[in-house]
Short mmCIF file of C-alpha atoms in Angstrom, two decimals:
data_model
loop_
_atom_site.label_atom_id
_atom_site.label_comp_id
_atom_site.label_asym_id
_atom_site.label_seq_id
_atom_site.Cartn_x
_atom_site.Cartn_y
_atom_site.Cartn_z
CA UNK A 1 33.98 -3.91 4.42
CA UNK A 2 31.23 -1.33 4.72
CA UNK A 3 30.87 -0.14 8.28
CA UNK A 4 28.42 2.37 9.75
CA UNK A 5 28.63 3.30 13.42
CA UNK A 6 26.01 5.52 15.06
CA UNK A 7 26.56 7.56 18.21
CA UNK A 8 25.04 10.39 20.19
CA UNK A 9 21.90 8.77 21.51
CA UNK A 10 20.59 8.92 25.05
CA UNK A 11 17.83 10.07 27.35
CA UNK A 12 16.45 13.53 26.64
CA UNK A 13 13.47 15.50 27.92
CA UNK A 14 10.54 16.41 25.67
CA UNK A 15 11.15 19.62 23.79
CA UNK A 16 14.92 19.29 23.97
CA UNK A 17 17.47 18.56 21.25
CA UNK A 18 19.98 15.87 20.38
CA UNK A 19 22.46 15.33 17.56
CA UNK A 20 23.20 11.87 16.19
CA UNK A 21 26.29 10.95 14.22
CA UNK A 22 27.04 8.08 11.86
CA UNK A 23 30.67 7.37 11.07
CA UNK A 24 31.19 5.60 7.76
CA UNK A 25 34.10 3.52 6.50
CA UNK A 26 34.89 0.91 3.88
CA UNK A 27 33.43 2.86 0.95
CA UNK A 28 33.65 6.27 -0.71
CA UNK A 29 31.21 8.09 1.57
CA UNK A 30 30.95 11.20 -0.58
CA UNK A 31 29.61 9.17 -3.51
CA UNK A 32 26.55 7.78 -1.71
CA UNK A 33 23.24 9.05 -0.50
CA UNK A 34 22.47 8.20 3.11
CA UNK A 35 19.35 7.63 5.20
CA UNK A 36 18.17 7.75 8.76
CA UNK A 37 15.57 5.13 9.64
CA UNK A 38 14.08 4.53 13.07
CA UNK A 39 12.36 1.75 14.95
CA UNK A 40 10.27 2.36 18.06
CA UNK A 41 10.62 -0.33 20.75
CA UNK A 42 8.89 -3.51 19.60
CA UNK A 43 7.60 -1.82 16.44
CA UNK A 44 8.30 -1.74 12.73
CA UNK A 45 10.63 0.44 10.72
CA UNK A 46 9.99 4.08 9.78
CA UNK A 47 12.02 5.94 7.22
CA UNK A 48 13.03 9.37 8.59
CA UNK A 49 15.25 11.30 6.18
CA UNK A 50 17.58 11.06 3.20
CA UNK A 51 20.50 13.14 1.98
CA UNK A 52 21.92 12.69 -1.48
CA UNK A 53 25.59 12.74 -2.40
CA UNK A 54 25.07 16.36 -3.48
CA UNK A 55 23.33 17.17 -0.14
CA UNK A 56 19.77 17.36 -1.39
CA UNK A 57 17.41 16.32 1.42
CA UNK A 58 14.02 14.64 1.88
CA UNK A 59 12.11 14.19 5.15
CA UNK A 60 9.20 12.21 6.48
CA UNK A 61 6.25 14.46 7.36
CA UNK A 62 6.46 13.41 11.01
CA UNK A 63 9.89 14.99 11.42
CA UNK A 64 9.87 17.80 8.87
CA UNK A 65 10.71 21.18 10.44
CA UNK A 66 12.09 19.42 13.55
CA UNK A 67 14.89 17.19 12.28
CA UNK A 68 17.80 18.12 10.01
CA UNK A 69 19.96 15.65 8.14
CA UNK A 70 23.45 16.75 7.09
CA UNK A 71 26.80 15.32 6.13
CA UNK A 72 30.50 16.13 6.35
CA UNK A 73 32.28 14.31 3.55
CA UNK A 74 35.71 15.31 4.86
CA UNK A 75 34.93 13.46 8.08
CA UNK A 76 32.97 10.60 6.44
CA UNK A 77 30.15 11.38 8.84
CA UNK A 78 26.39 11.66 8.59
CA UNK A 79 24.37 13.65 11.12
CA UNK A 80 20.81 13.98 12.31
CA UNK A 81 19.88 17.01 14.39
CA UNK A 82 16.75 16.28 16.40
CA UNK A 83 14.92 19.33 17.79
CA UNK A 84 11.65 19.75 19.67
CA UNK A 85 11.70 16.10 20.60
CA UNK A 86 8.48 14.28 21.45
CA UNK A 87 7.85 11.04 23.29
CA UNK A 88 6.88 9.43 19.98
CA UNK A 89 10.42 10.05 18.70
CA UNK A 90 11.67 7.39 21.12
CA UNK A 91 13.31 4.76 18.94
CA UNK A 92 16.46 3.12 17.76
CA UNK A 93 17.87 5.31 15.00
CA UNK A 94 19.77 3.60 12.19
CA UNK A 95 21.85 5.17 9.48
CA UNK A 96 21.83 3.33 6.17
CA UNK A 97 23.67 3.61 2.90
CA UNK A 98 22.53 4.34 -0.63
CA UNK A 99 19.14 5.33 -2.02
CA UNK A 100 18.33 1.61 -2.23
CA UNK A 101 19.24 1.10 1.48
CA UNK A 102 21.75 -1.70 1.38
CA UNK A 103 23.92 -1.51 4.51
CA UNK A 104 22.75 -0.44 7.96
CA UNK A 105 24.52 0.55 11.13
CA UNK A 106 23.79 -1.15 14.45
CA UNK A 107 21.64 1.72 15.61
CA UNK A 108 21.58 4.14 18.53
CA UNK A 109 18.81 4.47 21.10
CA UNK A 110 17.04 7.78 21.66
CA UNK A 111 14.65 7.96 24.61
CA UNK A 112 12.46 11.02 25.02
CA UNK A 113 11.03 11.15 28.50
CA UNK A 114 10.68 13.52 31.43
CA UNK B 1 2.18 8.00 0.78
CA UNK B 2 2.45 4.43 -0.48
CA UNK B 3 1.10 1.92 2.01
CA UNK B 4 2.79 -1.48 2.16
CA UNK B 5 0.54 -4.28 3.39
CA UNK B 6 2.56 -7.28 4.41
CA UNK B 7 1.16 -10.74 5.12
CA UNK B 8 1.09 -12.83 7.13
CA UNK B 9 2.14 -10.99 10.26
CA UNK B 10 3.08 -14.27 11.94
CA UNK B 11 4.25 -17.43 10.23
CA UNK B 12 4.99 -20.70 12.00
CA UNK B 13 7.09 -23.14 9.99
CA UNK B 14 9.50 -26.03 10.32
CA UNK B 15 13.04 -26.53 9.10
CA UNK B 16 12.88 -27.64 5.47
CA UNK B 17 9.55 -25.95 4.74
CA UNK B 18 9.00 -23.71 1.75
CA UNK B 19 7.61 -20.38 2.94
CA UNK B 20 6.27 -17.30 1.20
CA UNK B 21 5.74 -13.79 2.50
CA UNK B 22 3.68 -11.28 0.59
CA UNK B 23 3.71 -7.53 0.26
CA UNK B 24 1.09 -5.44 -1.48
CA UNK B 25 1.68 -1.79 -2.31
CA UNK B 26 -1.15 0.74 -2.48
CA UNK B 27 0.11 1.76 -5.93
CA UNK B 28 2.56 0.60 -8.58
CA UNK B 29 6.12 0.67 -7.22
CA UNK B 30 7.84 -0.39 -10.43
CA UNK B 31 9.70 -3.30 -8.82
CA UNK B 32 11.54 -0.98 -6.41
CA UNK B 33 10.97 -3.42 -3.60
CA UNK B 34 13.51 -4.76 -1.12
CA UNK B 35 13.29 -7.51 1.48
CA UNK B 36 15.15 -7.42 4.80
CA UNK B 37 15.66 -9.90 7.60
CA UNK B 38 15.99 -8.69 11.18
CA UNK B 39 16.97 -10.76 14.18
CA UNK B 40 16.36 -9.67 17.74
CA UNK B 41 18.68 -6.89 18.79
CA UNK B 42 20.28 -6.59 15.36
CA UNK B 43 20.05 -4.22 12.43
CA UNK B 44 18.07 -5.32 9.38
CA UNK B 45 20.00 -7.17 6.69
CA UNK B 46 19.27 -6.77 3.00
CA UNK B 47 18.26 -10.03 1.33
CA UNK B 48 16.69 -9.07 -1.99
CA UNK B 49 16.77 -5.73 -3.82
CA UNK B 50 14.63 -4.47 -6.68
CA UNK B 51 12.22 -7.39 -6.42
CA UNK B 52 14.42 -10.30 -7.49
CA UNK B 53 18.11 -9.48 -7.08
CA UNK B 54 19.94 -11.48 -4.45
CA UNK B 55 22.25 -9.36 -2.27
CA UNK B 56 25.86 -10.53 -2.18
CA UNK B 57 26.41 -13.29 0.35
CA UNK B 58 22.74 -14.22 0.73
CA UNK B 59 21.97 -17.93 0.17
CA UNK B 60 20.16 -18.90 -3.02
CA UNK B 61 17.25 -20.41 -1.07
CA UNK B 62 15.97 -16.84 -0.84
CA UNK B 63 14.22 -15.47 -3.89
CA UNK B 64 11.87 -12.65 -4.76
CA UNK B 65 9.26 -12.03 -7.40
CA UNK B 66 6.50 -9.65 -8.32
CA UNK B 67 5.55 -6.59 -10.26
CA UNK B 68 3.18 -3.66 -10.09
CA UNK B 69 1.70 -3.75 -6.61
CA UNK B 70 2.24 -7.39 -5.58
CA UNK B 71 5.51 -8.90 -4.39
CA UNK B 72 6.64 -12.15 -2.78
CA UNK B 73 9.63 -13.38 -0.84
CA UNK B 74 10.18 -17.14 -0.98
CA UNK B 75 12.48 -19.26 1.16
CA UNK B 76 12.75 -22.59 -0.63
CA UNK B 77 13.92 -24.73 2.30
CA UNK B 78 13.85 -23.09 5.70
CA UNK B 79 17.04 -23.31 7.75
CA UNK B 80 17.38 -22.76 11.52
CA UNK B 81 19.15 -19.45 10.99
CA UNK B 82 16.25 -18.06 8.92
CA UNK B 83 13.95 -17.44 11.86
CA UNK B 84 13.39 -13.79 12.61
CA UNK B 85 11.33 -10.90 11.28
CA UNK B 86 11.10 -9.97 7.60
CA UNK B 87 10.23 -6.54 6.22
CA UNK B 88 9.42 -5.36 2.74
CA UNK B 89 10.39 -1.83 1.70
CA UNK B 90 9.49 0.34 -1.26
CA UNK B 91 11.95 2.88 -2.63
CA UNK B 92 9.98 3.93 -5.67
CA UNK B 93 8.73 7.24 -4.31
CA UNK B 94 9.06 9.51 -1.29
CA UNK B 95 8.43 8.94 1.50
CA UNK B 96 9.94 5.48 1.37
CA UNK B 97 7.83 3.02 3.37
CA UNK B 98 8.14 -0.35 5.03
CA UNK B 99 5.73 -3.19 5.54
CA UNK B 100 4.75 -3.93 9.14
CA UNK B 101 6.81 -7.12 9.20
CA UNK B 102 6.37 -10.88 9.25
CA UNK B 103 7.63 -12.78 12.26
CA UNK B 104 8.83 -16.20 11.15
CA UNK B 105 8.91 -18.59 14.07
CA UNK B 106 9.66 -22.23 14.64
CA UNK B 107 6.58 -24.44 14.64
#
């Protein structure tokens, strides 16, 4: 079965950095594009970034120049490097599979606060 | 960016009811429209992809329709486990965007 498990979240001060990971199993990770999608507490869903199977990337304007999506196919792992964090980045961050977004992980909480 | 306007934002219904949720895109999204269900504290679950394709394992009481800018999710006979929040999502063009959600609650 497809499984996606996020890790690396936590409480971080504004302006600081954090790196999220998403460990994938149950499918051929290297063959699929992957997304990061976030959800602020009590709010709707916001698409954040996408990386294709060939490592091409696309970002939402709100995170461009601050966040970097990457992947390590040998480790079946997706990453999101979050820099220059702002309070409005506080959210649950989900990784999700495929350009059509079929399977999601359970999410990891990132709280940006002083 | 493509704006997704979802309605209603809140829907009260009873078990056995037929319910519809609508999503209107600000431009043609060529049927690249998915529907997700989210329950409290859980990740979203894909129900329908590309307008009218039922995801594996999803009951047939869920169906989708639409074209161009207007799309609909229909639940033919509401079951107790169907209550939660529903989101539409367009993956026609970057940046991908979601509707604001419809909370389906028990009347």
